[in-house]
Amino acid sequence: MAGADDSKTIQIAAEPEPVSVAPGRTALVIIDMQRDFLEPGGFGAALGNDVSLLKAAVAPCQAVLAAARAAGMLVIHTREGHRADLSDAPPLKVERGDERLRIGAPGPMGRILIRGEAGHDIVAELYPAAGEPVIDKPGKGAFYQTDLELMLRNRRIDNLIVCGVTTEVCVNTTVREANDRGFRCIVLADCCASYFPEFHEAGLKMIKAQGGIFGSVASSQSFLSALARA
Ligand code: C5J
C-alpha cells in the first residue's frame, strides 16, 4: 500500500488541546493486544485479573486499525513475551507470584508469555496484516531492547497514535519512553484498557496532565473524524 501523504495534516480533538499531525509522519502503535492478556487462561488471568475488562478496547481498536490502514499509515503491533529458555526474562519478573502460573509455566494456551505459543499471539480481531511490523518486547516499554525507535526514525515518524493494554503498564511505559525520545503521543482512551478501571483513568490523566506532560489523550471517534475530514 502507498504510504500516507506527509505534506497534509489532520487536526485531532484531544486533551489538553487539539493536535495537528501529518498522517505520513504518524504511526499507529497497538500495544500487546495478545491472547495472554485478553483471553481466559493467559497471563492476565493467571495473575487473578478479570480479562473481560480488556475486551471493551477491541472494537474501537478494530475501527482505528481499519482507518489507519485505509489512510496508508504505518501500523506497528507489539507483543510482550520471552524466549522459550527465558534467557531474556529477568529472574525478578519470572519469580513473581504463584509458581504454577508464572511466565514460562504451562497454561491452557501454551507456556505463559512465551514467544511462539498460542497465548502470546495477537487476538484474531486485530491480527497484523502482511508487512505490518510486529515488535517482540521483553519489557513493558516497547522501546526497551527492541528496534522500534530505529524503525520509526527510518520512516521519519514523529507522532504515535497509541492503543492497547494495559493503560497503566505497557501503554504508559511506552508513552513515557516515546516522549523522552521526542515522539508526540496521542493515546486513544477507549482503545486502551486495564484490569483496574481506576488505573485506566489515572493512567490517562497522568499522560495529559500539566499541559500534556507525556502526550495527549483523544477518543477513537476524534481520530476517525479527523481522518474522515482529510
Ligand atoms: C502487563 C502489559 N500488564 N502489556 N503487560 O503485564 O501491560
PDB file of C-alpha atoms and ligand atoms in Angstrom:
ATOM      1  CA  MET A   1       0.000   0.000   0.000  1.00  0.00           C
ATOM      2  CA  ALA A   2       1.214   3.528  -0.735  1.00  0.00           C
ATOM      3  CA  GLY A   3       2.297   5.465   2.339  1.00  0.00           C
ATOM      4  CA  ALA A   4       0.230   8.349   3.663  1.00  0.00           C
ATOM      5  CA  ASP A   5       0.866  11.841   2.311  1.00  0.00           C
ATOM      6  CA  ASP A   6       3.163  13.649   4.751  1.00  0.00           C
ATOM      7  CA  SER A   7       2.517  17.139   3.356  1.00  0.00           C
ATOM      8  CA  LYS A   8      -1.067  17.273   4.683  1.00  0.00           C
ATOM      9  CA  THR A   9      -2.070  17.462   8.318  1.00  0.00           C
ATOM     10  CA  ILE A  10      -5.155  16.404  10.196  1.00  0.00           C
ATOM     11  CA  GLN A  11      -6.374  18.017  13.397  1.00  0.00           C
ATOM     12  CA  ILE A  12      -7.419  15.653  16.182  1.00  0.00           C
ATOM     13  CA  ALA A  13      -9.622  16.896  19.019  1.00  0.00           C
ATOM     14  CA  ALA A  14      -7.662  15.898  22.119  1.00  0.00           C
ATOM     15  CA  GLU A  15      -6.867  16.862  25.672  1.00  0.00           C
ATOM     16  CA  PRO A  16      -5.277  19.030  26.879  1.00  0.00           C
ATOM     17  CA  GLU A  17      -5.592  20.632  23.419  1.00  0.00           C
ATOM     18  CA  PRO A  18      -6.169  19.700  19.757  1.00  0.00           C
ATOM     19  CA  VAL A  19      -3.175  18.169  17.962  1.00  0.00           C
ATOM     20  CA  SER A  20      -2.174  18.512  14.288  1.00  0.00           C
ATOM     21  CA  VAL A  21      -0.264  15.645  12.713  1.00  0.00           C
ATOM     22  CA  ALA A  22       0.682  14.601   9.199  1.00  0.00           C
ATOM     23  CA  PRO A  23      -0.609  11.036   8.671  1.00  0.00           C
ATOM     24  CA  GLY A  24       2.549  10.264   6.688  1.00  0.00           C
ATOM     25  CA  ARG A  25       4.655  11.127   9.737  1.00  0.00           C
ATOM     26  CA  THR A  26       2.408   9.209  12.128  1.00  0.00           C
ATOM     27  CA  ALA A  27       2.305   5.551  13.131  1.00  0.00           C
ATOM     28  CA  LEU A  28      -0.473   3.639  14.807  1.00  0.00           C
ATOM     29  CA  VAL A  29       1.091   1.563  17.594  1.00  0.00           C
ATOM     30  CA  ILE A  30      -1.087  -1.171  19.048  1.00  0.00           C
ATOM     31  CA  ILE A  31       0.360  -2.435  22.305  1.00  0.00           C
ATOM     32  CA  ASP A  32       0.135  -6.059  23.443  1.00  0.00           C
ATOM     33  CA  MET A  33      -3.383  -6.976  22.307  1.00  0.00           C
ATOM     34  CA  GLN A  34      -2.391 -10.576  22.993  1.00  0.00           C
ATOM     35  CA  ARG A  35      -4.445 -13.603  23.888  1.00  0.00           C
ATOM     36  CA  ASP A  36      -2.357 -13.963  27.070  1.00  0.00           C
ATOM     37  CA  PHE A  37      -3.767 -10.656  28.306  1.00  0.00           C
ATOM     38  CA  LEU A  38      -7.254 -10.677  26.817  1.00  0.00           C
ATOM     39  CA  GLU A  39      -8.444 -14.267  26.948  1.00  0.00           C
ATOM     40  CA  PRO A  40      -9.193 -16.644  29.818  1.00  0.00           C
ATOM     41  CA  GLY A  41      -6.262 -18.944  30.623  1.00  0.00           C
ATOM     42  CA  GLY A  42      -3.488 -16.475  29.833  1.00  0.00           C
ATOM     43  CA  PHE A  43      -1.019 -14.490  31.897  1.00  0.00           C
ATOM     44  CA  GLY A  44      -3.528 -11.784  32.835  1.00  0.00           C
ATOM     45  CA  ALA A  45      -5.994 -14.318  34.131  1.00  0.00           C
ATOM     46  CA  ALA A  46      -3.197 -16.241  35.880  1.00  0.00           C
ATOM     47  CA  LEU A  47      -2.479 -13.112  37.874  1.00  0.00           C
ATOM     48  CA  GLY A  48      -6.078 -13.164  39.062  1.00  0.00           C
ATOM     49  CA  ASN A  49      -7.461 -10.470  36.772  1.00  0.00           C
ATOM     50  CA  ASP A  50     -10.876 -10.219  35.130  1.00  0.00           C
ATOM     51  CA  VAL A  51      -9.763 -10.344  31.497  1.00  0.00           C
ATOM     52  CA  SER A  52     -13.199  -9.396  30.192  1.00  0.00           C
ATOM     53  CA  LEU A  53     -12.423  -5.797  31.200  1.00  0.00           C
ATOM     54  CA  LEU A  54      -9.897  -5.582  28.376  1.00  0.00           C
ATOM     55  CA  LYS A  55     -12.307  -6.747  25.675  1.00  0.00           C
ATOM     56  CA  ALA A  56     -14.008  -3.332  25.558  1.00  0.00           C
ATOM     57  CA  ALA A  57     -10.993  -1.907  23.757  1.00  0.00           C
ATOM     58  CA  VAL A  58     -11.089  -4.422  20.906  1.00  0.00           C
ATOM     59  CA  ALA A  59     -13.948  -2.976  18.804  1.00  0.00           C
ATOM     60  CA  PRO A  60     -12.680   0.659  18.915  1.00  0.00           C
ATOM     61  CA  CYS A  61      -9.184  -0.615  18.070  1.00  0.00           C
ATOM     62  CA  GLN A  62     -10.591  -2.507  15.082  1.00  0.00           C
ATOM     63  CA  ALA A  63     -12.181   0.689  13.723  1.00  0.00           C
ATOM     64  CA  VAL A  64      -8.977   2.682  14.225  1.00  0.00           C
ATOM     65  CA  LEU A  65      -6.857  -0.065  12.670  1.00  0.00           C
ATOM     66  CA  ALA A  66      -9.092  -0.207   9.580  1.00  0.00           C
ATOM     67  CA  ALA A  67      -8.991   3.586   9.169  1.00  0.00           C
ATOM     68  CA  ALA A  68      -5.208   3.788   9.637  1.00  0.00           C
ATOM     69  CA  ARG A  69      -4.702   1.043   7.061  1.00  0.00           C
ATOM     70  CA  ALA A  70      -7.052   2.773   4.610  1.00  0.00           C
ATOM     71  CA  ALA A  71      -5.129   6.042   5.101  1.00  0.00           C
ATOM     72  CA  GLY A  72      -1.834   4.279   4.347  1.00  0.00           C
ATOM     73  CA  MET A  73      -0.430   4.953   7.810  1.00  0.00           C
ATOM     74  CA  LEU A  74       2.339   2.831   9.258  1.00  0.00           C
ATOM     75  CA  VAL A  75       0.831   0.283  11.657  1.00  0.00           C
ATOM     76  CA  ILE A  76       3.031  -1.360  14.289  1.00  0.00           C
ATOM     77  CA  HIS A  77       1.959  -4.099  16.685  1.00  0.00           C
ATOM     78  CA  THR A  78       3.790  -5.088  19.853  1.00  0.00           C
ATOM     79  CA  ARG A  79       3.792  -8.259  21.910  1.00  0.00           C
ATOM     80  CA  GLU A  80       5.213  -8.761  25.385  1.00  0.00           C
ATOM     81  CA  GLY A  81       6.935 -12.119  25.763  1.00  0.00           C
ATOM     82  CA  HIS A  82      10.096 -14.093  26.177  1.00  0.00           C
ATOM     83  CA  ARG A  83      12.355 -16.672  24.622  1.00  0.00           C
ATOM     84  CA  ALA A  84      11.499 -20.275  25.433  1.00  0.00           C
ATOM     85  CA  ASP A  85      14.624 -20.633  27.587  1.00  0.00           C
ATOM     86  CA  LEU A  86      13.710 -17.434  29.492  1.00  0.00           C
ATOM     87  CA  SER A  87      17.208 -16.087  28.882  1.00  0.00           C
ATOM     88  CA  ASP A  88      15.754 -12.631  28.164  1.00  0.00           C
ATOM     89  CA  ALA A  89      13.479 -12.597  31.215  1.00  0.00           C
ATOM     90  CA  PRO A  90      14.778 -11.034  34.428  1.00  0.00           C
ATOM     91  CA  PRO A  91      14.514 -13.609  37.257  1.00  0.00           C
ATOM     92  CA  LEU A  92      12.680 -10.991  39.306  1.00  0.00           C
ATOM     93  CA  LYS A  93       9.923 -10.903  36.684  1.00  0.00           C
ATOM     94  CA  VAL A  94       9.743 -14.676  36.307  1.00  0.00           C
ATOM     95  CA  GLU A  95       9.696 -15.414  40.018  1.00  0.00           C
ATOM     96  CA  ARG A  96       6.714 -13.202  40.786  1.00  0.00           C
ATOM     97  CA  GLY A  97       3.551 -14.879  42.045  1.00  0.00           C
ATOM     98  CA  ASP A  98       2.331 -18.459  42.228  1.00  0.00           C
ATOM     99  CA  GLU A  99       4.955 -20.678  40.589  1.00  0.00           C
ATOM    100  CA  ARG A 100       2.349 -22.713  38.682  1.00  0.00           C
ATOM    101  CA  LEU A 101       1.190 -19.524  36.940  1.00  0.00           C
ATOM    102  CA  ARG A 102       4.471 -17.788  36.218  1.00  0.00           C
ATOM    103  CA  ILE A 103       5.970 -16.710  32.895  1.00  0.00           C
ATOM    104  CA  GLY A 104       7.046 -19.934  31.165  1.00  0.00           C
ATOM    105  CA  ALA A 105       4.640 -22.154  33.127  1.00  0.00           C
ATOM    106  CA  PRO A 106       2.293 -24.349  31.073  1.00  0.00           C
ATOM    107  CA  GLY A 107      -1.112 -22.736  30.605  1.00  0.00           C
ATOM    108  CA  PRO A 108      -4.240 -23.546  28.581  1.00  0.00           C
ATOM    109  CA  MET A 109      -2.839 -21.586  25.614  1.00  0.00           C
ATOM    110  CA  GLY A 110       0.708 -22.916  25.873  1.00  0.00           C
ATOM    111  CA  ARG A 111       3.546 -21.673  28.029  1.00  0.00           C
ATOM    112  CA  ILE A 112       2.584 -18.338  29.529  1.00  0.00           C
ATOM    113  CA  LEU A 113       4.025 -15.277  27.742  1.00  0.00           C
ATOM    114  CA  ILE A 114       6.454 -17.322  25.656  1.00  0.00           C
ATOM    115  CA  ARG A 115       7.072 -16.324  22.039  1.00  0.00           C
ATOM    116  CA  GLY A 116       5.524 -18.701  19.559  1.00  0.00           C
ATOM    117  CA  GLU A 117       2.925 -20.042  21.989  1.00  0.00           C
ATOM    118  CA  ALA A 118      -0.757 -19.553  21.139  1.00  0.00           C
ATOM    119  CA  GLY A 119      -1.364 -17.260  24.113  1.00  0.00           C
ATOM    120  CA  HIS A 120       1.462 -14.956  23.106  1.00  0.00           C
ATOM    121  CA  ASP A 121      -0.156 -14.212  19.765  1.00  0.00           C
ATOM    122  CA  ILE A 122      -2.328 -11.228  18.935  1.00  0.00           C
ATOM    123  CA  VAL A 123      -6.113 -11.618  19.165  1.00  0.00           C
ATOM    124  CA  ALA A 124      -7.773 -12.561  15.882  1.00  0.00           C
ATOM    125  CA  GLU A 125      -9.768  -9.308  15.623  1.00  0.00           C
ATOM    126  CA  LEU A 126      -6.590  -7.206  15.491  1.00  0.00           C
ATOM    127  CA  TYR A 127      -4.285  -9.625  13.724  1.00  0.00           C
ATOM    128  CA  PRO A 128      -1.365  -7.933  11.903  1.00  0.00           C
ATOM    129  CA  ALA A 129      -1.672  -7.726   8.141  1.00  0.00           C
ATOM    130  CA  ALA A 130       1.210  -8.950   5.969  1.00  0.00           C
ATOM    131  CA  GLY A 131       4.036  -6.434   6.114  1.00  0.00           C
ATOM    132  CA  GLU A 132       2.973  -4.716   9.339  1.00  0.00           C
ATOM    133  CA  PRO A 133       5.896  -4.793  11.773  1.00  0.00           C
ATOM    134  CA  VAL A 134       5.433  -6.770  14.977  1.00  0.00           C
ATOM    135  CA  ILE A 135       7.775  -5.764  17.803  1.00  0.00           C
ATOM    136  CA  ASP A 136       8.530  -8.540  20.279  1.00  0.00           C
ATOM    137  CA  LYS A 137       9.432  -6.845  23.515  1.00  0.00           C
ATOM    138  CA  PRO A 138      10.801  -8.409  26.682  1.00  0.00           C
ATOM    139  CA  GLY A 139       9.768  -5.477  28.868  1.00  0.00           C
ATOM    140  CA  LYS A 140       6.787  -3.285  29.482  1.00  0.00           C
ATOM    141  CA  GLY A 141       8.029  -0.433  27.287  1.00  0.00           C
ATOM    142  CA  ALA A 142       8.070  -1.023  23.524  1.00  0.00           C
ATOM    143  CA  PHE A 143      11.393   0.824  23.137  1.00  0.00           C
ATOM    144  CA  TYR A 144      13.289  -1.241  25.705  1.00  0.00           C
ATOM    145  CA  GLN A 145      15.622  -3.742  23.965  1.00  0.00           C
ATOM    146  CA  THR A 146      13.769  -3.524  20.635  1.00  0.00           C
ATOM    147  CA  ASP A 147      14.350  -1.923  17.228  1.00  0.00           C
ATOM    148  CA  LEU A 148      11.185   0.191  17.396  1.00  0.00           C
ATOM    149  CA  GLU A 149      12.994   3.539  17.581  1.00  0.00           C
ATOM    150  CA  LEU A 150      15.208   2.672  14.609  1.00  0.00           C
ATOM    151  CA  MET A 151      12.165   1.674  12.583  1.00  0.00           C
ATOM    152  CA  LEU A 152      10.327   4.906  13.421  1.00  0.00           C
ATOM    153  CA  ARG A 153      13.333   7.120  12.676  1.00  0.00           C
ATOM    154  CA  ASN A 154      13.991   5.380   9.344  1.00  0.00           C
ATOM    155  CA  ARG A 155      10.419   6.154   8.313  1.00  0.00           C
ATOM    156  CA  ARG A 156      10.597   9.760   9.608  1.00  0.00           C
ATOM    157  CA  ILE A 157       7.776   9.143  12.042  1.00  0.00           C
ATOM    158  CA  ASP A 158       7.214  11.948  14.587  1.00  0.00           C
ATOM    159  CA  ASN A 159       3.809  11.051  16.027  1.00  0.00           C
ATOM    160  CA  LEU A 160       2.376   7.917  17.556  1.00  0.00           C
ATOM    161  CA  ILE A 161      -1.308   7.086  17.856  1.00  0.00           C
ATOM    162  CA  VAL A 162      -1.249   4.687  20.786  1.00  0.00           C
ATOM    163  CA  CYS A 163      -3.775   1.954  21.581  1.00  0.00           C
ATOM    164  CA  GLY A 164      -3.578  -1.240  23.613  1.00  0.00           C
ATOM    165  CA  VAL A 165      -3.306  -2.789  27.029  1.00  0.00           C
ATOM    166  CA  THR A 166      -2.846  -2.223  29.793  1.00  0.00           C
ATOM    167  CA  THR A 167      -3.233   1.535  30.120  1.00  0.00           C
ATOM    168  CA  GLU A 168      -1.121   1.988  33.236  1.00  0.00           C
ATOM    169  CA  VAL A 169       1.523  -0.641  32.477  1.00  0.00           C
ATOM    170  CA  CYS A 170       2.705  -1.189  28.890  1.00  0.00           C
ATOM    171  CA  VAL A 171       0.820   1.748  27.343  1.00  0.00           C
ATOM    172  CA  ASN A 172       2.065   4.241  29.944  1.00  0.00           C
ATOM    173  CA  THR A 173       5.609   2.881  29.925  1.00  0.00           C
ATOM    174  CA  THR A 174       5.772   3.066  26.125  1.00  0.00           C
ATOM    175  CA  VAL A 175       4.337   6.595  26.025  1.00  0.00           C
ATOM    176  CA  ARG A 176       6.888   7.784  28.574  1.00  0.00           C
ATOM    177  CA  GLU A 177       9.726   6.170  26.623  1.00  0.00           C
ATOM    178  CA  ALA A 178       8.438   7.720  23.387  1.00  0.00           C
ATOM    179  CA  ASN A 179       8.094  11.173  24.963  1.00  0.00           C
ATOM    180  CA  ASP A 180      11.674  11.103  26.197  1.00  0.00           C
ATOM    181  CA  ARG A 181      12.782  10.263  22.655  1.00  0.00           C
ATOM    182  CA  GLY A 182      10.878  13.194  21.149  1.00  0.00           C
ATOM    183  CA  PHE A 183       7.854  11.386  19.705  1.00  0.00           C
ATOM    184  CA  ARG A 184       4.451  13.038  20.148  1.00  0.00           C
ATOM    185  CA  CYS A 185       1.950  10.519  21.508  1.00  0.00           C
ATOM    186  CA  ILE A 186      -1.799  10.677  21.111  1.00  0.00           C
ATOM    187  CA  VAL A 187      -3.375   7.984  23.247  1.00  0.00           C
ATOM    188  CA  LEU A 188      -6.865   6.855  22.249  1.00  0.00           C
ATOM    189  CA  ALA A 189      -8.644   6.410  25.569  1.00  0.00           C
ATOM    190  CA  ASP A 190     -11.334   3.926  24.503  1.00  0.00           C
ATOM    191  CA  CYS A 191      -8.757   1.849  22.597  1.00  0.00           C
ATOM    192  CA  CYS A 192      -6.889   1.214  25.856  1.00  0.00           C
ATOM    193  CA  ALA A 193      -8.000  -0.762  28.879  1.00  0.00           C
ATOM    194  CA  SER A 194      -6.900  -2.023  32.255  1.00  0.00           C
ATOM    195  CA  TYR A 195      -7.887  -4.786  34.652  1.00  0.00           C
ATOM    196  CA  PHE A 196      -8.370  -1.886  37.085  1.00  0.00           C
ATOM    197  CA  PRO A 197     -10.730   0.820  35.739  1.00  0.00           C
ATOM    198  CA  GLU A 198      -9.369   3.334  38.244  1.00  0.00           C
ATOM    199  CA  PHE A 199      -5.821   2.722  36.967  1.00  0.00           C
ATOM    200  CA  HIS A 200      -7.037   3.226  33.388  1.00  0.00           C
ATOM    201  CA  GLU A 201      -8.471   6.611  34.345  1.00  0.00           C
ATOM    202  CA  ALA A 202      -5.404   7.596  36.365  1.00  0.00           C
ATOM    203  CA  GLY A 203      -3.063   6.405  33.603  1.00  0.00           C
ATOM    204  CA  LEU A 204      -4.785   8.665  31.083  1.00  0.00           C
ATOM    205  CA  LYS A 205      -4.833  11.599  33.486  1.00  0.00           C
ATOM    206  CA  MET A 206      -1.091  11.267  34.089  1.00  0.00           C
ATOM    207  CA  ILE A 207      -0.398  11.475  30.355  1.00  0.00           C
ATOM    208  CA  LYS A 208      -2.440  14.607  29.665  1.00  0.00           C
ATOM    209  CA  ALA A 209      -1.776  16.486  32.935  1.00  0.00           C
ATOM    210  CA  GLN A 210       0.423  19.583  33.147  1.00  0.00           C
ATOM    211  CA  GLY A 211      -0.183  20.640  29.554  1.00  0.00           C
ATOM    212  CA  GLY A 212       0.256  17.089  28.229  1.00  0.00           C
ATOM    213  CA  ILE A 213       3.437  16.186  30.070  1.00  0.00           C
ATOM    214  CA  PHE A 214       3.704  12.794  28.329  1.00  0.00           C
ATOM    215  CA  GLY A 215       1.282  13.328  25.447  1.00  0.00           C
ATOM    216  CA  SER A 216      -2.348  13.885  24.523  1.00  0.00           C
ATOM    217  CA  VAL A 217      -5.489  11.850  25.067  1.00  0.00           C
ATOM    218  CA  ALA A 218      -8.250  11.613  22.462  1.00  0.00           C
ATOM    219  CA  SER A 219     -11.146   9.309  21.653  1.00  0.00           C
ATOM    220  CA  SER A 220     -11.161   6.880  18.760  1.00  0.00           C
ATOM    221  CA  GLN A 221     -14.017   8.922  17.286  1.00  0.00           C
ATOM    222  CA  SER A 222     -11.883  12.084  17.312  1.00  0.00           C
ATOM    223  CA  PHE A 223      -9.175  10.276  15.393  1.00  0.00           C
ATOM    224  CA  LEU A 224     -11.630   8.721  12.935  1.00  0.00           C
ATOM    225  CA  SER A 225     -13.371  12.062  12.344  1.00  0.00           C
ATOM    226  CA  ALA A 226     -10.044  13.794  11.746  1.00  0.00           C
ATOM    227  CA  LEU A 227      -9.072  11.205   9.133  1.00  0.00           C
ATOM    228  CA  ALA A 228     -12.526  11.353   7.525  1.00  0.00           C
ATOM    229  CA  ARG A 229     -12.278  15.159   7.181  1.00  0.00           C
ATOM    230  CA  ALA A 230      -8.892  14.897   5.452  1.00  0.00           C
TER     231      ALA A 230
HETATM  232  C1  C5J B   1       1.238  -6.255  31.767  1.00  0.00           C
HETATM  233  C2  C5J B   1       1.030  -5.105  29.668  1.00  0.00           C
HETATM  234  N1  C5J B   1       0.209  -5.613  32.308  1.00  0.00           N
HETATM  235  N2  C5J B   1       1.024  -5.333  28.363  1.00  0.00           N
HETATM  236  N3  C5J B   1       1.568  -6.063  30.467  1.00  0.00           N
HETATM  237  O1  C5J B   1       1.874  -7.033  32.417  1.00  0.00           O
HETATM  238  O2  C5J B   1       0.533  -4.085  30.121  1.00  0.00           O
END
